[in-house]
mmCIF file of C-alpha atoms in Angstrom:
data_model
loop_
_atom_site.group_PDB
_atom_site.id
_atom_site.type_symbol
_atom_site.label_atom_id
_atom_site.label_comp_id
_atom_site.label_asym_id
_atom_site.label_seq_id
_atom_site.Cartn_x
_atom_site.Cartn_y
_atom_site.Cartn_z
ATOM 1 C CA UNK A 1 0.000 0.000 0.000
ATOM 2 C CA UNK A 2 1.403 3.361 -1.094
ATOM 3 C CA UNK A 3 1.954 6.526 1.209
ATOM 4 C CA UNK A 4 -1.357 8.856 1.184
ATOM 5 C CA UNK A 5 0.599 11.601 3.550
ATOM 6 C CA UNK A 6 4.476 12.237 3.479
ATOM 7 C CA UNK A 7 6.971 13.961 5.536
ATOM 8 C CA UNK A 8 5.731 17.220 4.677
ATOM 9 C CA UNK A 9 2.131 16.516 4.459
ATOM 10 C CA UNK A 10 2.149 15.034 8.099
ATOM 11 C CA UNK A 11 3.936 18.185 9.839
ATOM 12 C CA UNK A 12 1.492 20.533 8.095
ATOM 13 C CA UNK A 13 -1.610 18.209 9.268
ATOM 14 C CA UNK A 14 0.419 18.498 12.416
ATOM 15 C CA UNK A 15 0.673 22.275 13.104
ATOM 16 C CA UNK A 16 -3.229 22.806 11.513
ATOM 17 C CA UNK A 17 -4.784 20.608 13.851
ATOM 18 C CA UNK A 18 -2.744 19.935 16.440
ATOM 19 C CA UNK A 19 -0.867 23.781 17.016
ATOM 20 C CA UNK A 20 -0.969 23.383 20.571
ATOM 21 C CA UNK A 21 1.987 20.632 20.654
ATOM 22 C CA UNK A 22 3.520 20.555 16.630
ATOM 23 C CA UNK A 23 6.706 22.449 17.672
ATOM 24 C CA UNK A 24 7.596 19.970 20.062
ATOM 25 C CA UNK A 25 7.580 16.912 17.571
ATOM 26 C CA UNK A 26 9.727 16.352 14.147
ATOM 27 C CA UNK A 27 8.725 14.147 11.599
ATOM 28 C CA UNK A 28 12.118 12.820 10.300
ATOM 29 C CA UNK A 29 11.269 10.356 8.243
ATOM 30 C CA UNK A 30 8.383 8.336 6.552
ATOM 31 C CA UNK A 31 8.140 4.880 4.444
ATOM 32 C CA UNK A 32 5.054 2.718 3.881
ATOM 33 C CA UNK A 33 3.941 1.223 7.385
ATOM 34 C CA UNK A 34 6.620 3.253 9.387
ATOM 35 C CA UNK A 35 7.441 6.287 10.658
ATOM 36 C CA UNK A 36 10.474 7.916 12.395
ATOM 37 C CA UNK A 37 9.563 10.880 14.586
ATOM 38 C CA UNK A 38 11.743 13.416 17.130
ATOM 39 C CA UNK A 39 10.484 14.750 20.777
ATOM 40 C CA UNK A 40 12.571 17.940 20.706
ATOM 41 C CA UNK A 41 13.320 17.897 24.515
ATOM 42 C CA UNK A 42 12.676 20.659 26.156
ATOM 43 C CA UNK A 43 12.166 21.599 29.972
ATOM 44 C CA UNK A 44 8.939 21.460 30.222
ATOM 45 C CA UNK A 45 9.619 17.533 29.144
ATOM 46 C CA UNK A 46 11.319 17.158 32.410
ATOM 47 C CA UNK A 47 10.778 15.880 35.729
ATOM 48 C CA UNK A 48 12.310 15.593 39.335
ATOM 49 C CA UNK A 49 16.449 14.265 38.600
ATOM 50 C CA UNK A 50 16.308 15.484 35.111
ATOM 51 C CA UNK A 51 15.243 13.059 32.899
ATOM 52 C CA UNK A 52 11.991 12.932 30.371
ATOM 53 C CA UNK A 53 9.048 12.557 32.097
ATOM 54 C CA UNK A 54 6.353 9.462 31.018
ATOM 55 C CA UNK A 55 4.045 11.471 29.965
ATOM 56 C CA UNK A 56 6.581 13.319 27.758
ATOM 57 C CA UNK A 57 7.500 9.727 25.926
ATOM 58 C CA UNK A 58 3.984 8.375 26.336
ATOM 59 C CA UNK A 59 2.976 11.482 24.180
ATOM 60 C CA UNK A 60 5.940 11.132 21.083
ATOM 61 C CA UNK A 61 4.797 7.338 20.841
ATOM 62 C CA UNK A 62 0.772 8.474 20.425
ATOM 63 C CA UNK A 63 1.757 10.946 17.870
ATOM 64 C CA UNK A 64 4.322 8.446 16.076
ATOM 65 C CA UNK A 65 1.621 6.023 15.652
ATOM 66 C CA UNK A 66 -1.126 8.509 14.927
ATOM 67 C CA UNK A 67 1.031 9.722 12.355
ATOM 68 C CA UNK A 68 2.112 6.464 10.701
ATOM 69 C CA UNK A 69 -1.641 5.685 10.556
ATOM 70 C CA UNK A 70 -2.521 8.927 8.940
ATOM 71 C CA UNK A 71 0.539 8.544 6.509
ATOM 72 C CA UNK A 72 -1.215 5.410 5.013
ATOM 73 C CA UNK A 73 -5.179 6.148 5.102
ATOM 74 C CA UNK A 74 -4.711 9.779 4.593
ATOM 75 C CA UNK A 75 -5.809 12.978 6.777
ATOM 76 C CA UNK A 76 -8.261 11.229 9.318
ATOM 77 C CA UNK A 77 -8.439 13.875 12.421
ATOM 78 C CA UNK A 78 -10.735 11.944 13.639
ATOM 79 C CA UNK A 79 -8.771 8.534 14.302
ATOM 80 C CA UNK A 80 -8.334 8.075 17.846
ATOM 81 C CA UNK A 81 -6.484 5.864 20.299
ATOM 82 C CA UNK A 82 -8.186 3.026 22.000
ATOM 83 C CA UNK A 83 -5.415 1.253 23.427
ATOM 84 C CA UNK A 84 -1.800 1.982 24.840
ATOM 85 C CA UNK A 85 0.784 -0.168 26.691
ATOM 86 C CA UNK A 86 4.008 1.377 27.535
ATOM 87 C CA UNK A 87 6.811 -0.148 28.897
ATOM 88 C CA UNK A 88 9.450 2.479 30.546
ATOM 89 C CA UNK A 89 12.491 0.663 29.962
ATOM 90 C CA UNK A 90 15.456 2.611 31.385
ATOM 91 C CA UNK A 91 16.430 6.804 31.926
ATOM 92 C CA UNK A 92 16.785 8.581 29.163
ATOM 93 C CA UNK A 93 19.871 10.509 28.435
ATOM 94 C CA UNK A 94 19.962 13.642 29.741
ATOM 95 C CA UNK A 95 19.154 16.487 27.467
ATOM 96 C CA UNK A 96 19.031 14.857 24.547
ATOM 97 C CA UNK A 97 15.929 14.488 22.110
ATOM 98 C CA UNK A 98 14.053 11.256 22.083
ATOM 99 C CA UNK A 99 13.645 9.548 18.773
ATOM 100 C CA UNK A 100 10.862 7.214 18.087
ATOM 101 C CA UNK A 101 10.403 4.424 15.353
ATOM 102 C CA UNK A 102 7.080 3.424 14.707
ATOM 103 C CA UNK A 103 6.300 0.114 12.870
ATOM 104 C CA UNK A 104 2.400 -1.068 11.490
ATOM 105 C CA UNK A 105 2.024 -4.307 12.504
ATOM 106 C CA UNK A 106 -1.783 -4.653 11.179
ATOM 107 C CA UNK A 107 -3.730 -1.863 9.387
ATOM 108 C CA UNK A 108 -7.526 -2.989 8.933
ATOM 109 C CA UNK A 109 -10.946 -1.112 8.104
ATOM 110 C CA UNK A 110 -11.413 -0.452 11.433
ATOM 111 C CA UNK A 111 -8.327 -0.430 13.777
ATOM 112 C CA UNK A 112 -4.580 0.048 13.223
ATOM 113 C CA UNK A 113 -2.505 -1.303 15.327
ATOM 114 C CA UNK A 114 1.335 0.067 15.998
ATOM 115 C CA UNK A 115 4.487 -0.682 17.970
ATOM 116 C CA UNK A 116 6.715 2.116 18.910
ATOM 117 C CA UNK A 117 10.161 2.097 20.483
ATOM 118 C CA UNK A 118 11.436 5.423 21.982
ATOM 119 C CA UNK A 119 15.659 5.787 21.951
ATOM 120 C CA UNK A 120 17.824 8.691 23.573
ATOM 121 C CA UNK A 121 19.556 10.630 20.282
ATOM 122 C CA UNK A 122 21.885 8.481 19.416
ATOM 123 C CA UNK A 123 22.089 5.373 22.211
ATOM 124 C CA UNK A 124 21.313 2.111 20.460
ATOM 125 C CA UNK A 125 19.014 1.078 23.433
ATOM 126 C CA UNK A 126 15.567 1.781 23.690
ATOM 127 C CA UNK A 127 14.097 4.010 27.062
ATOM 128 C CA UNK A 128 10.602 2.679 26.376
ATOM 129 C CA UNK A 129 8.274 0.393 23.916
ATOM 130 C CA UNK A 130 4.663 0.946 23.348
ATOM 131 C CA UNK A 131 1.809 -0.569 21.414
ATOM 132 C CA UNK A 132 -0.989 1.536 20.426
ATOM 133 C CA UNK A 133 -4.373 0.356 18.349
ATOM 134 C CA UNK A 134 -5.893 2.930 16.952
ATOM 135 C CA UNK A 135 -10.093 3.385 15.643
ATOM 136 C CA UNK A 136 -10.372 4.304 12.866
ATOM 137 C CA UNK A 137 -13.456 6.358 11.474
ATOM 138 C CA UNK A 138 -15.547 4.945 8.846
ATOM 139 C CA UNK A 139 -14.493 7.116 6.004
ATOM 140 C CA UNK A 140 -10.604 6.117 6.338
ATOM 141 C CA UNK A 141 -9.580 4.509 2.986
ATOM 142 C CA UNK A 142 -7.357 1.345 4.943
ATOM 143 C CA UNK A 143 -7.583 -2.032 3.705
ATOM 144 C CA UNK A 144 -8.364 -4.850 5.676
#
């Protein structure tokens, strides 16, 4: 299945409907099924002892597989998550941006479901994991 969104088509989709957090997250790069996305890290993305708080990753995985969904059925504001299990792994590195890879693992009529792993800029291992399913509304254009 062919891209419907790309790189620059997400971040605009981004910033339009989403203003209220698009600065703080980068697509980097897309490909059919997967996404690559950057949490610029910023102190407000902190917590007590200086590391990136869960929320802060919990957020860059929802968007990274909101995103990868979008960039295959197309501009659907209205998919939303229905599912999320995060694993917090180990402390991020200390001011450094968190980079997340998001795979499809199943995209269907009516759910997409998405496994994200969140890495420190440039450390080889993973901080957290997440899998997200995602509804999708009836007028996406997914195949089953």
């Amino acid at each position: 299945m062919a891209l419907k969104m790309d790189k620059n088509d997400l971040q605009v989709f981004l910033r339009e409907v989403f203003p209220q957090v698009a600065e703080e997250f980068t697509v980097e790069e897309v490909m059919p099924n997967a996404i690559t996305m950057r949490l610029v890290v910023g102190e407000m993305h902190l917590r007590p002892g200086g590391t990136v708080s869960g929320p802060s990753m919990f957020g860059l995985a929802d968007v990274a597989a909101y995103l990868a969904t979008l960039a295959m059925i197309g501009p659907e504001a209205l998919a939303v998550t229905t599912n999320c299990s995060i694993d917090f792994m180990r402390k991020p590195a200390a001011g450094v941006d968190l980079i997340a890879t998001a795979q499809i693992l199943k995209l269907g009529r009516q759910l997409s479901v998405t496994d994200v792993l969140i890495r420190s800029e440039g450390v080889d291992a993973p901080v957290a994991r997440a899998t997200l399913t995602y509804s999708l509304p009836r007028t996406a254009g997914s195949a089953a």
